[in-house]
Short mmCIF file of C-alpha atoms and ligand atoms in Angstrom, two decimals:
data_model
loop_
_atom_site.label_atom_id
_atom_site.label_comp_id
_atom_site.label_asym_id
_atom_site.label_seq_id
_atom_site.Cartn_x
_atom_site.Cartn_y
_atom_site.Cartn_z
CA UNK A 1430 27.19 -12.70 -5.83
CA UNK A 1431 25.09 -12.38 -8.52
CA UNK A 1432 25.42 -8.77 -10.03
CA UNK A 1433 22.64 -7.02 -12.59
CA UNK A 1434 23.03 -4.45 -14.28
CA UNK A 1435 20.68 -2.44 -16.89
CA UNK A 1436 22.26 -4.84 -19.64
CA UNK A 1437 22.10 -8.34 -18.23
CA UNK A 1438 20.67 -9.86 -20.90
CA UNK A 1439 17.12 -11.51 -20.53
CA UNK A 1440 18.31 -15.20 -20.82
CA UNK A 1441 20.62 -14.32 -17.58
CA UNK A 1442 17.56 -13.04 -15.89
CA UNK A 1443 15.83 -15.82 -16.52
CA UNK A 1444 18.28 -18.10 -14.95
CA UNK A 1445 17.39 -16.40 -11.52
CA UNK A 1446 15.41 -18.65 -9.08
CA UNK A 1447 12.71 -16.51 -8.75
CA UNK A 1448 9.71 -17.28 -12.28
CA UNK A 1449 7.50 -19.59 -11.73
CA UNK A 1450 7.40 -22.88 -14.27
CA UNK A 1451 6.93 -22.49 -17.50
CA UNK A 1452 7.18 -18.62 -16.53
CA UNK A 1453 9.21 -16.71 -19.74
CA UNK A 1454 11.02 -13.26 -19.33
CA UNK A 1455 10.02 -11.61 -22.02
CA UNK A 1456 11.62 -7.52 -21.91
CA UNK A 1457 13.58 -5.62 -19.08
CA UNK A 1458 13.63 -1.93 -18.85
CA UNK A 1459 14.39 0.41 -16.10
CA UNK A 1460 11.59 0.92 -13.96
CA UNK A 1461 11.59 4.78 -13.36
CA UNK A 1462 14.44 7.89 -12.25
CA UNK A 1463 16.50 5.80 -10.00
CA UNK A 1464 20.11 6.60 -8.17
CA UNK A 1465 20.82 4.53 -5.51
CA UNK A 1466 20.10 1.06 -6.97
CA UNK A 1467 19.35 -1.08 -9.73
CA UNK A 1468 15.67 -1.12 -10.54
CA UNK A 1469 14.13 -3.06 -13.24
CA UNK A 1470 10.24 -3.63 -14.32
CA UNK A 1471 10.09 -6.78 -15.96
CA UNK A 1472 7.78 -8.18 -17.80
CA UNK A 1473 7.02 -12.07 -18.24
CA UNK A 1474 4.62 -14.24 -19.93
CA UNK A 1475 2.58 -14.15 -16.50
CA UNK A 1476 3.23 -10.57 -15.08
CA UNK A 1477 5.10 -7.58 -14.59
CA UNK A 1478 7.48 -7.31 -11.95
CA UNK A 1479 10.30 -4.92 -10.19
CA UNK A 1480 13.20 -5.98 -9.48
CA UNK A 1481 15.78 -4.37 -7.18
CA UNK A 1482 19.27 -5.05 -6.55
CA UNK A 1483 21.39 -3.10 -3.80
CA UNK A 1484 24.93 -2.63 -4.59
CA UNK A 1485 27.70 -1.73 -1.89
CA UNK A 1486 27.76 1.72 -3.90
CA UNK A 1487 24.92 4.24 -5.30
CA UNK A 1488 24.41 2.56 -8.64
CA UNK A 1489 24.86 6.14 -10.24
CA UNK A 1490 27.82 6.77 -8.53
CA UNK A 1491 30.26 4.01 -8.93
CA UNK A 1492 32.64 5.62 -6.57
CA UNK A 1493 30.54 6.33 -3.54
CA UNK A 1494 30.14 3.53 -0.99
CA UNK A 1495 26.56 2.68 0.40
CA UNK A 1496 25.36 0.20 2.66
CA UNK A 1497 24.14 -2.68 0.84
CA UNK A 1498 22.30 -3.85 3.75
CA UNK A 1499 19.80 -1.49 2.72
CA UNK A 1500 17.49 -3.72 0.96
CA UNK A 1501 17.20 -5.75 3.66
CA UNK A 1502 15.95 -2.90 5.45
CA UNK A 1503 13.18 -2.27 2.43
CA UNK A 1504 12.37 -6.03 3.17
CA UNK A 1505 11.76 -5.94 6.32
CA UNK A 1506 9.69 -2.71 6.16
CA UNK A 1507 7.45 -4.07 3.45
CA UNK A 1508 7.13 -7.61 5.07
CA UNK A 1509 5.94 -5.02 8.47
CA UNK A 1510 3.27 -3.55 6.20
CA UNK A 1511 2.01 -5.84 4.07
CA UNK A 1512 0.91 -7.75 6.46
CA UNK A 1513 -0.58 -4.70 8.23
CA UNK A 1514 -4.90 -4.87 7.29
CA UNK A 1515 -4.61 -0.77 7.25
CA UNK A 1516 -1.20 -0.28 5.88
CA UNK A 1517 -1.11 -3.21 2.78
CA UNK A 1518 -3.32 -1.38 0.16
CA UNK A 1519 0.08 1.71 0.29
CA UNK A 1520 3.05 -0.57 -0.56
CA UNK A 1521 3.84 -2.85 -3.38
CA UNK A 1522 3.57 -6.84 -2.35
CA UNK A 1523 6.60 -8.82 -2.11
CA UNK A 1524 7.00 -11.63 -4.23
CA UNK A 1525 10.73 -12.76 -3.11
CA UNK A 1526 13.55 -12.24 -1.74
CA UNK A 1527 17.21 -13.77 -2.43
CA UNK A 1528 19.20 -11.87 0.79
CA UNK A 1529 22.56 -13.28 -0.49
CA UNK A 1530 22.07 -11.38 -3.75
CA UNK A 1531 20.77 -8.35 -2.00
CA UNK A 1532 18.13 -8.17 -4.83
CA UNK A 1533 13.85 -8.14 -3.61
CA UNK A 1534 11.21 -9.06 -5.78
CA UNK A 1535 7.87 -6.89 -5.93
CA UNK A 1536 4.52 -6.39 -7.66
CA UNK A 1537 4.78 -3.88 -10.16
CA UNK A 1538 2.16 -0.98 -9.16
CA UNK A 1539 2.30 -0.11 -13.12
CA UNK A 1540 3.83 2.63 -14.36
CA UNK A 1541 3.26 5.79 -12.56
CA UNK A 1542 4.20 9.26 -11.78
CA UNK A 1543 6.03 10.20 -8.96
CA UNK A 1544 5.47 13.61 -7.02
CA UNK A 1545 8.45 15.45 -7.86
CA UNK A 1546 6.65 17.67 -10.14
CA UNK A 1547 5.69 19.89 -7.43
CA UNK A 1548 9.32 21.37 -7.30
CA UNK A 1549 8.60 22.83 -10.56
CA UNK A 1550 5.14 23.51 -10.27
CA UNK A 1551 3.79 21.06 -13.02
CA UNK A 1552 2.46 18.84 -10.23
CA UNK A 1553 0.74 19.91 -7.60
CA UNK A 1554 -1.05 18.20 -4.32
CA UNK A 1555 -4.23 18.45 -3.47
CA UNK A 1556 -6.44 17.87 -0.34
CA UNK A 1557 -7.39 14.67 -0.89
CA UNK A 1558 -3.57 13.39 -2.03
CA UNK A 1559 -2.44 15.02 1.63
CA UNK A 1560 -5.21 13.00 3.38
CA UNK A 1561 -4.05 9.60 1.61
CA UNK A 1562 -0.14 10.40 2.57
CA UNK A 1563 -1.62 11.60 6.34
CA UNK A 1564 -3.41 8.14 6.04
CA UNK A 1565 -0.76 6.39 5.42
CA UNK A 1566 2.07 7.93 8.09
CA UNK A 1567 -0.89 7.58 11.05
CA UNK A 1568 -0.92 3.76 10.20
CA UNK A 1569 3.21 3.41 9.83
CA UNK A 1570 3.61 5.11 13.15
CA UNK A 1571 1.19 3.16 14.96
CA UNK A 1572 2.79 -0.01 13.79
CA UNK A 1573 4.75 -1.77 16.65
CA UNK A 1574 8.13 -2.66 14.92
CA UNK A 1575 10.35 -3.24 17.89
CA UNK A 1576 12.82 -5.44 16.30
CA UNK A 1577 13.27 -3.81 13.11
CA UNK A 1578 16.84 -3.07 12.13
CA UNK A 1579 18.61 -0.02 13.12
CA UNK A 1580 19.94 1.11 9.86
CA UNK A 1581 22.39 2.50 11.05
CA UNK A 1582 25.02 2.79 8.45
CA UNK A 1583 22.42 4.45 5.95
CA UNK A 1584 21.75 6.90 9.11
CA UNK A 1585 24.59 7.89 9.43
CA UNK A 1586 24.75 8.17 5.34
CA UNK A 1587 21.84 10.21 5.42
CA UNK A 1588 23.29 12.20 8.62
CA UNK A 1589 25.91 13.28 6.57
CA UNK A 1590 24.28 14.90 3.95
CA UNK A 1591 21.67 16.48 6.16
CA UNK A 1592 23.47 17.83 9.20
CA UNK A 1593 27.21 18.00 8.25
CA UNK A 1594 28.24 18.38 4.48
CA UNK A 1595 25.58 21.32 3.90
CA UNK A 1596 27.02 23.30 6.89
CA UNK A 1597 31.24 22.68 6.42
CA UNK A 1598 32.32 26.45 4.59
CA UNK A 1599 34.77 24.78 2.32
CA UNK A 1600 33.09 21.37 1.28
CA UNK A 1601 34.29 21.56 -2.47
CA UNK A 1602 30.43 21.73 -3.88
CA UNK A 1603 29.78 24.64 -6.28
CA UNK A 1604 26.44 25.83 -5.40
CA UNK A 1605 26.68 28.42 -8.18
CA UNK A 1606 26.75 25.60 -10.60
CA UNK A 1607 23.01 24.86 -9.56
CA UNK A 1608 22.05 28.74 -9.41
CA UNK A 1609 24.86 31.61 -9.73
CA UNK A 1610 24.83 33.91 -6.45
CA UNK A 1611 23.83 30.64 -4.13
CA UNK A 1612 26.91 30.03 -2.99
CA UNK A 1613 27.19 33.39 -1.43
CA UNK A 1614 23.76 33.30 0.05
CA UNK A 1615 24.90 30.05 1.43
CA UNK A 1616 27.58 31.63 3.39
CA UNK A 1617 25.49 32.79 6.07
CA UNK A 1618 24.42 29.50 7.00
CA UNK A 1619 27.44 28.35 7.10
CA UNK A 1620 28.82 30.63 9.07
CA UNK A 1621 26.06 30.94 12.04
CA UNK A 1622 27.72 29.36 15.11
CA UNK A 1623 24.15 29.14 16.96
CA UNK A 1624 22.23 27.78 13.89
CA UNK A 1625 25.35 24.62 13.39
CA UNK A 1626 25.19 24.36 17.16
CA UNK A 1627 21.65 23.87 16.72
CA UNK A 1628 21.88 21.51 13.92
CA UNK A 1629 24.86 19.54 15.38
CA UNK A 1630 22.10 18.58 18.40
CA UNK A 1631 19.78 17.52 16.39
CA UNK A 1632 22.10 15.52 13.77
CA UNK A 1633 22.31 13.51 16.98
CA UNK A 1634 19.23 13.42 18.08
CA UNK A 1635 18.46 11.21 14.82
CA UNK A 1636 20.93 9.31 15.30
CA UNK A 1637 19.23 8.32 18.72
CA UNK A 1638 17.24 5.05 18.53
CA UNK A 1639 13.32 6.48 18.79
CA UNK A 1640 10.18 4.65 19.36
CA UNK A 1641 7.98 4.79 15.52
CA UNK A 1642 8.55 3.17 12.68
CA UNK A 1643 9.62 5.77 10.20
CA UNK A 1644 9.66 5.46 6.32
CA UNK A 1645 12.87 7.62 6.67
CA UNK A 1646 12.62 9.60 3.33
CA UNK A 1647 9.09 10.71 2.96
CA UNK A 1648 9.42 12.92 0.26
CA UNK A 1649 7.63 13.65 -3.28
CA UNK A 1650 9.93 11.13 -4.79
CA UNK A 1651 8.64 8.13 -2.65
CA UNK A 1652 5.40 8.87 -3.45
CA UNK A 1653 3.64 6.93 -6.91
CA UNK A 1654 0.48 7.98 -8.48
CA UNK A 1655 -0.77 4.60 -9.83
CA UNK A 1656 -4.11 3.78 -11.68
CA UNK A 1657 -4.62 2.47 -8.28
CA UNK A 1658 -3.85 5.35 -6.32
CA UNK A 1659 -1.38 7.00 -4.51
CA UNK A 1660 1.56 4.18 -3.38
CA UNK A 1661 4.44 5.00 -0.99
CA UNK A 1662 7.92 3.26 -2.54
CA UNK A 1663 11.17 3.06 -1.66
CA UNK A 1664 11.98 2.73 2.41
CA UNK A 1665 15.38 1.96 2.62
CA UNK A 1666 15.89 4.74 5.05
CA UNK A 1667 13.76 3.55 7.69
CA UNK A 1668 14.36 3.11 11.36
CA UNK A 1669 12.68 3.19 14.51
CA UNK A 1670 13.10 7.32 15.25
CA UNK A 1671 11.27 10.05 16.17
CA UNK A 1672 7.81 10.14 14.03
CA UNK A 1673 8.92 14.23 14.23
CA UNK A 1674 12.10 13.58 11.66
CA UNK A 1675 8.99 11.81 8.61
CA UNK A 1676 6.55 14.73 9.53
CA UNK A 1677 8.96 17.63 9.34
CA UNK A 1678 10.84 16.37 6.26
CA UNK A 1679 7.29 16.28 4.52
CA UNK A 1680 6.44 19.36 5.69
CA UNK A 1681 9.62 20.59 4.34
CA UNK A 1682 9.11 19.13 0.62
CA UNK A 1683 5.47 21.22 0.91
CA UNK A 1684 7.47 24.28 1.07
CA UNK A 1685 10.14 23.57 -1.47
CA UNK A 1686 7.10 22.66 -3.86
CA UNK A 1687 5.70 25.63 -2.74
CA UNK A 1688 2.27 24.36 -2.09
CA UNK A 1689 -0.70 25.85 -0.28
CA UNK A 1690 -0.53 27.12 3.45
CA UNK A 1691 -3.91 25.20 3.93
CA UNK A 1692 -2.08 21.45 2.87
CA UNK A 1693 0.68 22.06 5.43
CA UNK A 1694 -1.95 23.09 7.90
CA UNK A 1695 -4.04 19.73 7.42
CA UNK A 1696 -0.58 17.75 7.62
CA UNK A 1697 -0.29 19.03 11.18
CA UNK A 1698 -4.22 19.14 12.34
CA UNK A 1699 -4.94 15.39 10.68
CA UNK A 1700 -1.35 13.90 12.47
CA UNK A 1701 -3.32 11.40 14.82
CA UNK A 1702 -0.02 10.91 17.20
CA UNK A 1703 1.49 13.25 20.23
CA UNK A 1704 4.62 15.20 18.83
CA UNK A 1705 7.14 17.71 20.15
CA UNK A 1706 6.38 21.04 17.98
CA UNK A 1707 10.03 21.94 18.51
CA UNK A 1708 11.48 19.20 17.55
CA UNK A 1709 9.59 18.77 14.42
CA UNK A 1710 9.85 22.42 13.66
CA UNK A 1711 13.53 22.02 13.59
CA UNK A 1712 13.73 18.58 11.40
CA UNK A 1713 11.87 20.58 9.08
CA UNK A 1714 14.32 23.48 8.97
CA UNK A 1715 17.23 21.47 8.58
CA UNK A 1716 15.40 19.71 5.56
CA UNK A 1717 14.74 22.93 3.96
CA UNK A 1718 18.54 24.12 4.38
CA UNK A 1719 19.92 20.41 3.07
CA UNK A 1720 17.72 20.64 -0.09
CA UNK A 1721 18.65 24.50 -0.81
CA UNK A 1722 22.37 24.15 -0.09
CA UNK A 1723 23.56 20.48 0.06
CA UNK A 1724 24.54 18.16 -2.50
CA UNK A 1725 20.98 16.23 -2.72
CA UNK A 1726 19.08 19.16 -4.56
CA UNK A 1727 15.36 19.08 -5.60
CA UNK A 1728 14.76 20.36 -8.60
CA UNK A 1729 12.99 23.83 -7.04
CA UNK A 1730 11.71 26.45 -9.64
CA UNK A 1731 12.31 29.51 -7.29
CA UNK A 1732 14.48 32.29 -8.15
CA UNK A 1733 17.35 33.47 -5.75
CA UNK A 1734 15.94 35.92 -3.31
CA UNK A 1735 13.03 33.54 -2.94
CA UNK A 1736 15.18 31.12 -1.86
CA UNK A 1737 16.54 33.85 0.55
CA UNK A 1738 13.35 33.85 2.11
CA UNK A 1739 12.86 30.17 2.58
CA UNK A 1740 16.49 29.84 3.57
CA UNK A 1741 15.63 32.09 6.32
CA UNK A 1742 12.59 30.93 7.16
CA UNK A 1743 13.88 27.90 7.50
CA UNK A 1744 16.59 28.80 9.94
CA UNK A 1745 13.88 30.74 12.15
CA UNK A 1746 12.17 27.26 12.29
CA UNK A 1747 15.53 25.76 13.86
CA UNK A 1748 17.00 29.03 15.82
CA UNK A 1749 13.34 29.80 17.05
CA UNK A 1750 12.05 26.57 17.62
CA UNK A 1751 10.85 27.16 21.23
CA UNK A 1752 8.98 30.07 20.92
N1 ATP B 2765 6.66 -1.49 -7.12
C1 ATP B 2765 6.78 -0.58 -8.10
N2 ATP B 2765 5.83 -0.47 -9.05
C2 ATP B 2765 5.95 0.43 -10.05
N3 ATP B 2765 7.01 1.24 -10.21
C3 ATP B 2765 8.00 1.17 -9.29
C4 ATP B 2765 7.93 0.26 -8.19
N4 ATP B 2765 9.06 0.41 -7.46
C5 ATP B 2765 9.79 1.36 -8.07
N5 ATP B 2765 9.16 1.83 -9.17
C6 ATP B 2765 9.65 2.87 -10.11
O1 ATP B 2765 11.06 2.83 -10.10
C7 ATP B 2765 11.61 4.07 -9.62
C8 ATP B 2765 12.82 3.80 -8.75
O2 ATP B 2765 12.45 3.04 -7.62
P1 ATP B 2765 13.04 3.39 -6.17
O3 ATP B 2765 12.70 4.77 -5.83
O4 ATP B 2765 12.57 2.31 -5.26
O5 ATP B 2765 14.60 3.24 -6.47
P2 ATP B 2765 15.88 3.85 -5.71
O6 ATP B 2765 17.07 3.32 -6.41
O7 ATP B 2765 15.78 3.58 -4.26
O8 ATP B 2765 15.70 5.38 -6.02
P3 ATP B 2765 16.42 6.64 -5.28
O9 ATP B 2765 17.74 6.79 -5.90
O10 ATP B 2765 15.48 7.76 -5.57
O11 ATP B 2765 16.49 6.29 -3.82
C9 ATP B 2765 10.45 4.73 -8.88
O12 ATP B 2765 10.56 6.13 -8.89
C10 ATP B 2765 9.25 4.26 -9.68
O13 ATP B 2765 9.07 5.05 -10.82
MG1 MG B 2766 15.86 5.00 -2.74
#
C-alpha cells in the first residue's frame, strides 16, 4: 500500500495514477484542521485538488486504531449524491478513486471556513445558512440508499465515544484539564443509574440498521463556507439509521454554539420527513452530554455553571423524553 503523509514529496505524488497527461503537481499543503486522516489540497498545472488517504489509525493519533474502510464509505456516499439532481450542488465531485490505497480524489471547493466558530461565538448561523443545511438533510434523507454499507466498525467507534466512554466514573480522562471543577460536575452524570439506563438503550438503538441515509456527523465542522456557498464535507460516518440520530446531533451543536431559539425552532418546523420527537429529543441529549464530558470536546466558550445548565438540560431531554 501506498502510504502519504504531509511530507511525501511532490515528485512521489506525482507518480500516483491519478493527473491527467502532461498534468504537473506543482505544491501540496494540508487542506484544513484535520484528525482522522490525511488530507491534502493540491495544486497542479490544471487544478486544485483534495486528496484523502484513510489510514487503519486516526492520522493524529498514531496509536488509536480506526477503520480504514471508512473512505470507502465517503465514496460511496458522495458517488449517492453526486449523482442526485437536488443533492450534487452540496458535496464536492469525485474525480477518483484508488480503493486499494484507501485514498479518494475530489474537487477542491477552495479554501473555506468551516462552522466551528460558533462554539466560541466568532461565527454565528443565520436563517438563511439553517435553511441551506435543512435543504440539504431533506434531500439526503429522501435518497433511497438501500445497499449502502453498514459502517459498522466506525459505529461502533463512534458508539463508544458517545454512549459509553463519557458515562464510565473512572475512564482515566481529566475533565479538569479542559475546565477545572468539570470533572466534579461530571459526576452526576455519571452516576445517574436511570439517565445510563437510558443512554445504554439508545447506544443500541444506533447501532440498529434504520431506514435514511444519514451523513452520520452533521456537525459545524462538516459544514464549508465556500465562495460558492455553504458545502457539507466529510461523511465517513454515514449509515442507513434513524434520520432522528443527524437531526438531534445538529440540534445539539445549535446549543453548544449557543445560537438563537428561533434557528433551532426552524430546524424542527422546515424538517420535511415524519420523526419520533422522543427519540430525537434523546439523540440530542446524549450529544450535548458527549461534547461537555467526553473525550471529543468542542471548543465551547461557556463558563462552568452554564455548562451546568446545559448539562442538565440536556439530561431532561433524555430522562424526560416522553413527556
Ligand atoms: N473538497 C474540499 N474542498 C475544500 N476544502 C476541503 C475539501 N475537503 C476537505 N477540505 C478541508 O480539509 C479539512 C479536513 O477535511 P475532512 O473534514 O474531510 O477531514 P477529516 O480527516 O475527516 O477530518 P476530521 O478529523 O474532522 O474527521 C476540512 O475541514 C476543510 O477545511
Ligand atoms: Mg472526518
Amino acid at each position: 500500500m501506498i502510504e502519504l503523509s504531509e511530507n511525501t514529496s511532490l515528485r512521489e505524488l506525482q507518480a500516483l495514477s491519478f493527473w491527467e497527461k502532461e498534468e504537473i503537481l506543482q505544491e501540496s499543503s494540508s487542506a484544513g484542521p484535520s484528525n482522522m486522516n490525511l488530507v491534502l489540497r493540491i495544486k497542479t498545472s490544471n487544478r486544485s485538488v483534495i486528496l484523502k488517504q484513510s489510514k487503519p489509525y486516526v492520522r493524529k493519533f498514531p496509536q488509536i486504531p480506526a477503520p480504514i474502510q471508512r473512505i470507502q464509505v465517503e465514496f460511496e456516499f458522495l458517488q449517492l449524491l453526486e449523482n442526485h439532481p437536488l443533492a450534487a450542488k452540496f458535496v464536492p465531485k469525485i474525480l477518483a478513486y484508488d480503493a486499494s490505497n484507501h485514498i479518494l480524489l475530489t474537487e477542491d471547493l477552495g479554501k473555506g471556513k468551516d462552522f466551528s466558530g460558533i462554539y466560541s461565538g466568532e461565527k454565528s448561523l443565520n436563517e438563511t445558512d439553517i435553511s441551506t443545511l435543512m435543504e440539504f438533510i431533506n434531500v439526503l434523507h429522501g435518497i433511497q440508499a438501500k445497499d449502502f454499507p453498514d459502517n459498522m466498525d466506525m459505529r461502533i467507534l463512534n458508539h463508544e465515544h458517545i454512549f459509553h466512554f463519557p458515562f464510565q466514573k473512572e475512564n482515566g480522562f481529566d475533565l479538569d484539564s479542559i475546565q477545572p471543577g468539570l470533572q466534579k460536575l461530571s459526576l452526576e452524570f455519571k452516576h445517574n443509574e436511570l439517565l445510563k439506563e437510558k443512554i445504554e438503550s439508545l447506544g443500541k438503538q444506533y447501532l440498529s440498521k434504520g431506514e435514511t441515509l444519514l451523513h452520520g456527523d452533521f456537525y459545524p465542522g462538516s459544514w464549508l463556507e465556500v465562495s460558492t456557498g455553504l458545502k457539507v464535507i466529510d461523511p465517513e460516518f454515514g449509515f442507513m439509521g434513524d434520520r432522528e440520530f443527524d437531526l438531534g446531533v445538529f440540534l445539539a451543536h445549535l446549543d453548544l454554539g449557543q445560537q438563537k431559539e428561533d434557528l433551532k425552532n426552524q430546524v424542527i418546523s422546515s424538517y420535511s420527513h415524519s420523526f419520533n420527537l422522543p427519540l430525537l429529543k434523546a439523540y440530542r441529549g446524549v450529544e450535548i452530554l458527549r461534547r461537555l464530558i467526553g473525550i471529543a470536546q468542542v471548543p465551547v466558550n461557556m463558563t462552568l455553571s452554564q455548562k451546568e445548565a446545559l448539562l442538565n438540560f440536556a439530561k431532561s431531554l433524555i430522562i424526560d423524553a416522553h413527556e
